[in-house]
CSV table of C-alpha atoms in Angstrom, one decimal:
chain,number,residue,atom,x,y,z
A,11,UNK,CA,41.4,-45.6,-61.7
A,12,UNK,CA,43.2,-47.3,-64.7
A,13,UNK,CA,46.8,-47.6,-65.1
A,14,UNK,CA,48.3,-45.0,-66.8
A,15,UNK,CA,51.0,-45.0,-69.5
A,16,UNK,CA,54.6,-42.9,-69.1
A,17,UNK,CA,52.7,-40.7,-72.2
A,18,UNK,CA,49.8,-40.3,-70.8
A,19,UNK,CA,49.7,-36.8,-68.4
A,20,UNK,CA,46.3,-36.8,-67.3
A,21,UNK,CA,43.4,-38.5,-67.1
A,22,UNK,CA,39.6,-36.4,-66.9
A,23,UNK,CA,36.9,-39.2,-65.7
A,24,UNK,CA,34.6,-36.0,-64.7
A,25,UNK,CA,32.9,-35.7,-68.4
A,26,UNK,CA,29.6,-33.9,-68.4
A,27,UNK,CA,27.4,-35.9,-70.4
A,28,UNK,CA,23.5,-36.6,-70.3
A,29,UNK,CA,21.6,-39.0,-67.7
A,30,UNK,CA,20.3,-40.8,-70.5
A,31,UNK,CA,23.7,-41.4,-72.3
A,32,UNK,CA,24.9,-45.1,-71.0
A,33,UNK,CA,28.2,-45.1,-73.0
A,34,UNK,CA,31.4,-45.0,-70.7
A,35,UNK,CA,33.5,-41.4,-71.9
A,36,UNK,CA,37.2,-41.2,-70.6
A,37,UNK,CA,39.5,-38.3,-71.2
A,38,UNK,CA,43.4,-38.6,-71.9
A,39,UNK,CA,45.7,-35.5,-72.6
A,40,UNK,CA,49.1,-37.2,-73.9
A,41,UNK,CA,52.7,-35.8,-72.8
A,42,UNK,CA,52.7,-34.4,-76.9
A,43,UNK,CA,49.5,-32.1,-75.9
A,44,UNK,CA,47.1,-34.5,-77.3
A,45,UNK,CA,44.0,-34.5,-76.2
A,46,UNK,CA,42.1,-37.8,-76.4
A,47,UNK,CA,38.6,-38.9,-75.4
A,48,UNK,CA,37.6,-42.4,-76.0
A,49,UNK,CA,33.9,-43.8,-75.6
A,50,UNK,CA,33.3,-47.3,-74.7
A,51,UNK,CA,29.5,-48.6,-75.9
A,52,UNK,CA,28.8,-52.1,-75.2
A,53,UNK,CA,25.4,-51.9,-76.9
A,54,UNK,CA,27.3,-51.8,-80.6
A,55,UNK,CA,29.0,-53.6,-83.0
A,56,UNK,CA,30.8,-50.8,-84.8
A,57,UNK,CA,33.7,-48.6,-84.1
A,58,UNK,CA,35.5,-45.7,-85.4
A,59,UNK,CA,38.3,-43.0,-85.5
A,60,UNK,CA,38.6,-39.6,-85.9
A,61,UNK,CA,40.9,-36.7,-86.1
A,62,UNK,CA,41.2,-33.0,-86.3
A,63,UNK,CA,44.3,-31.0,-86.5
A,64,UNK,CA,43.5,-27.7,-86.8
A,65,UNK,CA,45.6,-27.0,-89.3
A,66,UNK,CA,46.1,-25.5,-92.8
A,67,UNK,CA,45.8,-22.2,-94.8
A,68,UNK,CA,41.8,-22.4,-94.2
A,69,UNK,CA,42.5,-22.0,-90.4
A,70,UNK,CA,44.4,-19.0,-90.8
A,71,UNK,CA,41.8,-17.3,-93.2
A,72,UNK,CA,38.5,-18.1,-91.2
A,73,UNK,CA,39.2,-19.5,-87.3
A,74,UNK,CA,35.7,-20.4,-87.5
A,75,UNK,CA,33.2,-22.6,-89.2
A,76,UNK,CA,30.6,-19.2,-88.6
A,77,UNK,CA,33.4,-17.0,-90.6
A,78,UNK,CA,33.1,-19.1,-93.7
């Protein structure tokens, strides 16, 4: 197990993911409610963020992508 930061509350190693799927997955929920999953691939050369807030007056109006 890795050392863990004062904001990090949890750690999820256990991620369900396919046989075939070589990349490393670890899951982090912060001490803000954050939750956080990085994935490590040591095949590529690329990286990238992402982020969704749930948030805004189209959340309120449709809570799902099926409503729209």
């Amino acid at each position: 197990m890795m050392k863990v930061s004062s904001k990090v509350e949890k750690v999820i190693d256990s991620i369900v993911k396919s046989p075939e799927d070589a990349r490393l997955y670890c899951g982090l929920e912060l001490n803000n409610g954050m939750k956080v999953l990085l994935i490590s691939d040591q095949t590529t050369d690329k990286s990238a963020a992402s982020l969704d807030v749930h948030i805004g007056l189209l959340l309120l109006l449709f809570p799902c992508r099926a409503c729209m």
